[in-house]
Amino acid sequence: MADERWFSETLTPGVRLSFEARRVLRHERTDNQELALFENDVFGRVLLLDGVVQVTTADEFIYHEMMAHVPLLAHGEPRDVLIIGGGDCGLAEEVLKHSSIRRVLQVEIDPSVAELARTHFGEINAAAFADPRFELRIGDGAAFVRESDERFDVVLVDSTDPIGPGAVLFTREFYAGVRGRLNPGGILVTQNGIPFLQTREFADAFANLGATFRHVACYVISVPTYFGGHLALGWSSDDVAPLAVSTEALETRFAAAGIQTRYYSPRHHLAAFAAPRYIEQALESAVEQGRKAGLGDP
Ligand code: AG3
């Protein structure tokens, strides 16, 4: 995958996205996946898992702000949040900026990623590790949602792609498990990849979400290091439609929260749900297919 100076994303057959490593901090095979961490002049610290860019210190704010603030501000009064995956812990830090939050439980499968998060990603997660509301547990997120009887207002699946250890996090069984962990008014947000390149994976995941939840939608973000066009984030809820909240209500909540952002804004929050047509069409037909397979009956 690398000649120690250049590391490549190899997710799409026939395409390589390469980064020069000024300094290699880690390159190893963990029990779960291949991990590479290095410094790049443009993007700062870059983490690749199984040859796919996961996080860079330069552009992580886009993904983390949009994954956290969209469901939390739409919810209005979130208290308990569950994060599945999210090993770099940048998402937890963003969630904890909301003062209504009393607990963030994160279940990450790979202890090497969690350890590296502490040693090398303090810039994006130090506040989370210093926060008594945050609990990081090493374990299998799919098993957790199946076996736990705890409930949460918002569940965030900050996963890798549906290859390797993350594949289970895109199944109907997993989504049904998450549904059982949500409080009334609860919202699930998921990482659903690059629709332009991962067409099959996108359709399968949204069919599974469509079979499980009443309201299913997606919103899009543009992250420089996630190659291939927009990245889709999934919205699922039995009680809350994504556009049910007004810009005014979001403005009020956002001002009250006093959170500084660089990508998220209440206006962009709602705009992001107006996905480009090729994504909207793929979403509609996938959800429709899933509906036929049976609502809430995995
Ligand atoms: N995890 C999601 C990375 C998805 C990248 N996928 C892709 N480019 N196809 C990010 C972890 C950040 N906490």
Short mmCIF file of C-alpha atoms and ligand atoms in Angstrom, two decimals:
data_model
loop_
_atom_site.label_atom_id
_atom_site.label_comp_id
_atom_site.label_asym_id
_atom_site.label_seq_id
_atom_site.Cartn_x
_atom_site.Cartn_y
_atom_site.Cartn_z
CA MET A 1 0.00 0.00 0.00
CA ALA A 2 2.88 2.40 0.53
CA ASP A 3 6.54 2.98 -0.13
CA GLU A 4 6.81 4.74 3.25
CA ARG A 5 6.69 8.15 1.61
CA TRP A 6 3.41 7.86 -0.25
CA PHE A 7 0.23 6.31 1.10
CA SER A 8 -2.74 5.60 -1.13
CA GLU A 9 -6.45 5.24 -0.76
CA THR A 10 -7.25 2.11 -2.74
CA LEU A 11 -11.02 1.91 -2.15
CA THR A 12 -12.01 2.38 -5.79
CA PRO A 13 -10.57 -0.17 -8.25
CA GLY A 14 -8.60 1.63 -10.95
CA VAL A 15 -8.09 4.79 -8.89
CA ARG A 16 -5.49 5.74 -6.29
CA LEU A 17 -5.57 8.86 -4.19
CA SER A 18 -2.08 9.39 -2.78
CA PHE A 19 -0.69 11.46 0.07
CA GLU A 20 2.94 12.20 0.71
CA ALA A 21 3.99 11.30 4.22
CA ARG A 22 6.39 13.83 5.70
CA ARG A 23 6.59 11.63 8.78
CA VAL A 24 5.09 8.16 9.33
CA LEU A 25 3.74 7.82 12.86
CA ARG A 26 2.22 4.34 12.62
CA HIS A 27 1.92 1.67 9.99
CA GLU A 28 0.68 -1.68 11.28
CA ARG A 29 -1.90 -4.40 11.06
CA THR A 30 -4.11 -4.39 14.15
CA ASP A 31 -6.31 -7.36 15.09
CA ASN A 32 -9.10 -5.67 13.14
CA GLN A 33 -7.63 -3.77 10.20
CA GLU A 34 -4.59 -2.20 8.51
CA LEU A 35 -3.76 1.14 10.04
CA ALA A 36 -1.59 3.97 8.70
CA LEU A 37 -1.04 7.30 10.40
CA PHE A 38 1.24 9.95 8.97
CA GLU A 39 1.76 13.68 8.57
CA ASN A 40 1.02 15.43 5.31
CA ASP A 41 1.84 19.06 4.50
CA VAL A 42 -1.67 19.92 3.28
CA PHE A 43 -3.95 17.87 5.54
CA GLY A 44 -1.98 17.53 8.78
CA ARG A 45 -2.30 14.16 10.54
CA VAL A 46 -3.98 11.61 8.30
CA LEU A 47 -5.43 8.26 9.40
CA LEU A 48 -6.11 5.49 6.89
CA LEU A 49 -7.83 2.22 7.80
CA ASP A 50 -7.74 -0.63 5.29
CA GLY A 51 -6.58 1.84 2.65
CA VAL A 52 -9.42 4.35 3.15
CA VAL A 53 -9.00 7.89 4.51
CA GLN A 54 -10.81 8.16 7.84
CA VAL A 55 -9.78 11.46 9.30
CA THR A 56 -7.38 14.34 8.77
CA THR A 57 -6.81 17.15 11.23
CA ALA A 58 -7.33 19.73 8.47
CA ASP A 59 -10.80 18.73 7.26
CA GLU A 60 -12.31 16.66 10.11
CA PHE A 61 -14.43 19.65 11.19
CA ILE A 62 -16.70 19.18 8.18
CA TYR A 63 -17.71 15.61 8.91
CA HIS A 64 -17.76 15.94 12.68
CA GLU A 65 -19.76 19.19 12.78
CA MET A 66 -22.35 17.89 10.36
CA MET A 67 -22.67 14.49 11.96
CA ALA A 68 -23.08 16.00 15.43
CA HIS A 69 -24.95 19.29 15.10
CA VAL A 70 -27.58 18.29 12.53
CA PRO A 71 -29.31 15.64 14.68
CA LEU A 72 -28.54 17.34 18.02
CA LEU A 73 -29.98 20.72 17.05
CA ALA A 74 -32.92 19.12 15.21
CA HIS A 75 -33.69 17.09 18.33
CA GLY A 76 -33.73 20.18 20.51
CA GLU A 77 -33.18 18.61 23.93
CA PRO A 78 -30.68 15.77 23.51
CA ARG A 79 -29.31 14.29 26.73
CA ASP A 80 -27.91 10.84 26.03
CA VAL A 81 -25.87 10.07 22.94
CA LEU A 82 -24.43 6.78 21.70
CA ILE A 83 -21.54 6.77 19.24
CA ILE A 84 -20.71 3.53 17.44
CA GLY A 85 -17.15 3.52 16.06
CA GLY A 86 -15.67 6.99 15.88
CA GLY A 87 -12.31 5.82 17.23
CA ASP A 88 -10.48 9.11 16.63
CA CYS A 89 -12.94 10.68 19.15
CA GLY A 90 -13.29 13.92 17.19
CA LEU A 91 -17.03 13.35 16.94
CA ALA A 92 -17.40 12.91 20.70
CA GLU A 93 -15.69 16.26 21.24
CA GLU A 94 -18.17 17.95 18.89
CA VAL A 95 -21.18 16.32 20.59
CA LEU A 96 -19.96 17.35 24.05
CA LYS A 97 -20.06 21.03 23.02
CA HIS A 98 -23.82 20.85 23.65
CA SER A 99 -24.53 21.69 27.27
CA SER A 100 -27.80 19.70 27.30
CA ILE A 101 -25.76 16.49 26.90
CA ARG A 102 -25.31 14.54 30.11
CA ARG A 103 -23.75 11.39 28.69
CA VAL A 104 -21.85 10.28 25.60
CA LEU A 105 -21.16 6.57 25.44
CA GLN A 106 -18.87 5.50 22.62
CA VAL A 107 -18.36 1.86 21.61
CA GLU A 108 -15.27 1.39 19.41
CA ILE A 109 -14.11 -2.03 18.30
CA ASP A 110 -10.40 -1.40 17.74
CA PRO A 111 -8.26 -0.67 20.83
CA SER A 112 -5.32 0.39 18.62
CA VAL A 113 -7.40 3.16 17.07
CA ALA A 114 -8.63 4.32 20.46
CA GLU A 115 -5.08 4.36 21.84
CA LEU A 116 -3.76 6.26 18.83
CA ALA A 117 -6.57 8.77 19.22
CA ARG A 118 -5.20 9.69 22.63
CA THR A 119 -1.57 9.84 21.57
CA HIS A 120 -1.87 11.55 18.19
CA PHE A 121 -5.23 13.30 17.86
CA GLY A 122 -5.33 15.46 20.99
CA GLU A 123 -5.89 18.46 18.76
CA ILE A 124 -9.37 17.16 17.90
CA ASN A 125 -10.34 15.17 21.02
CA ALA A 126 -8.51 16.35 24.15
CA ALA A 127 -11.65 18.08 25.45
CA ALA A 128 -13.61 14.82 25.16
CA PHE A 129 -11.08 12.84 27.18
CA ALA A 130 -11.12 15.55 29.85
CA ASP A 131 -14.93 15.50 30.06
CA PRO A 132 -16.56 13.36 32.79
CA ARG A 133 -19.68 12.95 30.61
CA PHE A 134 -17.67 10.90 28.11
CA GLU A 135 -17.23 7.14 28.36
CA LEU A 136 -15.17 5.26 25.76
CA ARG A 137 -15.75 1.54 25.77
CA ILE A 138 -13.82 -0.97 23.66
CA GLY A 139 -16.26 -3.45 22.23
CA ASP A 140 -18.43 -4.56 19.37
CA GLY A 141 -21.05 -1.93 18.57
CA ALA A 142 -23.37 -4.43 16.89
CA ALA A 143 -23.32 -6.67 19.96
CA PHE A 144 -23.88 -3.63 22.17
CA VAL A 145 -27.07 -2.50 20.42
CA ARG A 146 -28.34 -6.10 20.46
CA GLU A 147 -27.64 -6.78 24.11
CA SER A 148 -27.97 -3.46 25.92
CA ASP A 149 -31.25 -2.16 27.25
CA GLU A 150 -30.05 1.44 27.55
CA ARG A 151 -31.75 4.14 25.53
CA PHE A 152 -30.41 7.23 23.82
CA ASP A 153 -31.80 10.38 22.22
CA VAL A 154 -29.33 10.36 19.36
CA VAL A 155 -27.25 7.48 17.97
CA LEU A 156 -24.34 8.31 15.66
CA VAL A 157 -22.70 5.58 13.59
CA ASP A 158 -19.25 6.95 12.78
CA SER A 159 -18.15 3.86 10.90
CA THR A 160 -15.72 2.84 8.23
CA ASP A 161 -17.12 1.65 4.91
CA PRO A 162 -19.04 -1.62 4.55
CA ILE A 163 -15.85 -3.66 4.25
CA GLY A 164 -13.92 -5.32 7.09
CA PRO A 165 -15.07 -4.85 10.68
CA GLY A 166 -17.54 -2.09 9.73
CA ALA A 167 -19.69 -4.22 7.37
CA VAL A 168 -22.08 -5.37 10.08
CA LEU A 169 -22.98 -1.72 10.80
CA PHE A 170 -24.92 -1.49 7.52
CA THR A 171 -27.25 -4.47 8.01
CA ARG A 172 -30.94 -4.56 8.72
CA GLU A 173 -30.32 -6.47 11.96
CA PHE A 174 -28.00 -3.74 13.20
CA TYR A 175 -30.45 -0.94 12.32
CA ALA A 176 -33.25 -2.83 14.09
CA GLY A 177 -30.97 -3.05 17.13
CA VAL A 178 -30.34 0.69 17.04
CA ARG A 179 -34.07 1.34 16.73
CA GLY A 180 -34.52 -0.52 20.01
CA ARG A 181 -31.96 1.76 21.69
CA LEU A 182 -33.70 5.03 20.77
CA ASN A 183 -35.89 7.03 23.11
CA PRO A 184 -39.13 8.47 21.72
CA GLY A 185 -38.14 11.35 19.45
CA GLY A 186 -34.78 9.66 18.86
CA ILE A 187 -32.66 10.13 15.76
CA LEU A 188 -30.04 7.92 14.11
CA VAL A 189 -27.34 9.39 11.86
CA THR A 190 -25.12 7.08 9.81
CA GLN A 191 -22.06 7.32 7.57
CA ASN A 192 -23.17 6.12 4.14
CA GLY A 193 -20.16 6.64 1.89
CA ILE A 194 -19.74 8.24 -1.52
CA PRO A 195 -22.90 7.62 -3.58
CA PHE A 196 -21.11 8.28 -6.89
CA LEU A 197 -18.61 5.48 -6.31
CA GLN A 198 -20.28 3.24 -3.73
CA THR A 199 -23.64 2.99 -5.49
CA ARG A 200 -24.39 -0.59 -4.43
CA GLU A 201 -23.40 -0.04 -0.80
CA PHE A 202 -25.43 3.17 -0.66
CA ALA A 203 -28.53 1.46 -2.05
CA ASP A 204 -28.23 -1.58 0.22
CA ALA A 205 -27.83 0.49 3.37
CA PHE A 206 -30.79 2.76 2.58
CA ALA A 207 -32.97 -0.21 1.69
CA ASN A 208 -32.15 -1.60 5.13
CA LEU A 209 -32.87 1.76 6.79
CA GLY A 210 -36.10 2.08 4.78
CA ALA A 211 -37.18 -1.34 6.02
CA THR A 212 -36.59 -0.28 9.60
CA PHE A 213 -37.52 3.38 10.17
CA ARG A 214 -40.47 5.60 9.32
CA HIS A 215 -38.49 8.69 8.31
CA VAL A 216 -35.39 7.99 6.22
CA ALA A 217 -33.42 10.68 4.41
CA CYS A 218 -29.89 11.63 3.60
CA TYR A 219 -27.90 14.83 3.69
CA VAL A 220 -24.65 15.47 1.90
CA ILE A 221 -21.29 16.94 2.83
CA SER A 222 -18.22 17.78 0.83
CA VAL A 223 -14.98 16.65 2.47
CA PRO A 224 -11.77 17.24 0.48
CA THR A 225 -10.12 13.97 1.52
CA TYR A 226 -13.18 11.74 0.95
CA PHE A 227 -12.58 11.17 -2.73
CA GLY A 228 -15.35 10.92 -5.31
CA GLY A 229 -17.88 13.69 -4.73
CA HIS A 230 -20.37 14.17 -1.90
CA LEU A 231 -20.38 11.92 1.13
CA ALA A 232 -23.86 10.91 2.29
CA LEU A 233 -24.97 10.93 5.90
CA GLY A 234 -28.16 9.03 6.66
CA TRP A 235 -31.01 10.35 8.79
CA SER A 236 -33.42 7.83 10.33
CA SER A 237 -36.13 8.25 12.92
CA ASP A 238 -39.58 6.93 13.71
CA ASP A 239 -40.75 10.26 15.08
CA VAL A 240 -38.79 13.12 13.57
CA ALA A 241 -38.79 14.15 9.90
CA PRO A 242 -35.56 15.95 9.00
CA LEU A 243 -37.24 19.06 7.61
CA ALA A 244 -39.83 19.37 10.39
CA VAL A 245 -37.68 21.99 12.15
CA SER A 246 -37.55 25.56 10.80
CA THR A 247 -34.44 27.63 10.09
CA GLU A 248 -35.66 30.05 12.79
CA ALA A 249 -35.90 27.31 15.42
CA LEU A 250 -32.43 26.08 14.46
CA GLU A 251 -31.04 29.64 14.61
CA THR A 252 -32.44 30.06 18.12
CA ARG A 253 -31.07 26.73 19.33
CA PHE A 254 -27.70 27.28 17.68
CA ALA A 255 -27.32 30.75 19.23
CA ALA A 256 -28.35 29.40 22.64
CA ALA A 257 -25.79 26.58 22.36
CA GLY A 258 -23.03 29.15 21.76
CA ILE A 259 -21.03 26.74 19.60
CA GLN A 260 -18.47 28.03 17.11
CA THR A 261 -18.47 26.20 13.79
CA ARG A 262 -16.65 26.46 10.48
CA TYR A 263 -18.98 24.40 8.25
CA TYR A 264 -22.29 23.95 10.04
CA SER A 265 -24.87 26.70 9.97
CA PRO A 266 -28.64 26.44 10.49
CA ARG A 267 -29.26 27.46 6.89
CA HIS A 268 -26.81 24.92 5.57
CA HIS A 269 -28.26 22.30 7.93
CA LEU A 270 -31.54 22.32 5.99
CA ALA A 271 -29.90 22.93 2.61
CA ALA A 272 -27.74 19.80 2.95
CA PHE A 273 -30.89 17.66 2.72
CA ALA A 274 -31.46 18.95 -0.82
CA ALA A 275 -29.10 16.35 -2.27
CA PRO A 276 -28.05 16.41 -5.94
CA ARG A 277 -30.57 14.65 -8.14
CA TYR A 278 -28.53 11.47 -8.80
CA ILE A 279 -28.25 10.95 -5.04
CA GLU A 280 -31.89 11.80 -4.37
CA GLN A 281 -33.03 9.32 -7.00
CA ALA A 282 -30.78 6.56 -5.66
CA LEU A 283 -32.09 7.28 -2.17
CA GLU A 284 -35.74 7.25 -3.20
CA SER A 285 -35.53 3.94 -5.01
CA ALA A 286 -33.50 2.28 -2.24
CA VAL A 287 -35.89 3.40 0.50
CA GLU A 288 -38.86 2.34 -1.62
CA GLN A 289 -37.32 -1.11 -2.03
CA GLY A 290 -36.72 -1.36 1.67
CA ARG A 291 -40.31 -0.34 2.46
CA LYS A 292 -41.55 -3.21 0.35
CA ALA A 293 -39.40 -5.54 2.40
CA GLY A 294 -41.41 -4.59 5.49
CA LEU A 295 -41.46 -1.68 7.91
CA GLY A 296 -39.96 -2.46 11.31
CA ASP A 297 -40.01 -6.21 10.75
CA PRO A 298 -36.44 -7.45 10.30
N1 AG3 B 1 -15.28 7.64 9.17
C1 AG3 B 1 -15.91 7.68 7.87
C2 AG3 B 1 -14.97 7.64 6.73
C3 AG3 B 1 -15.66 7.29 5.48
C4 AG3 B 1 -14.78 7.46 4.31
N2 AG3 B 1 -15.31 6.74 3.28
C5 AG3 B 1 -15.08 7.00 2.01
N3 AG3 B 1 -14.30 7.97 1.66
N4 AG3 B 1 -15.64 6.26 1.13
C6 AG3 B 1 -14.66 8.81 9.54
C7 AG3 B 1 -14.15 8.76 10.92
C8 AG3 B 1 -14.13 10.12 11.47
N5 AG3 B 1 -14.35 10.12 12.86
#
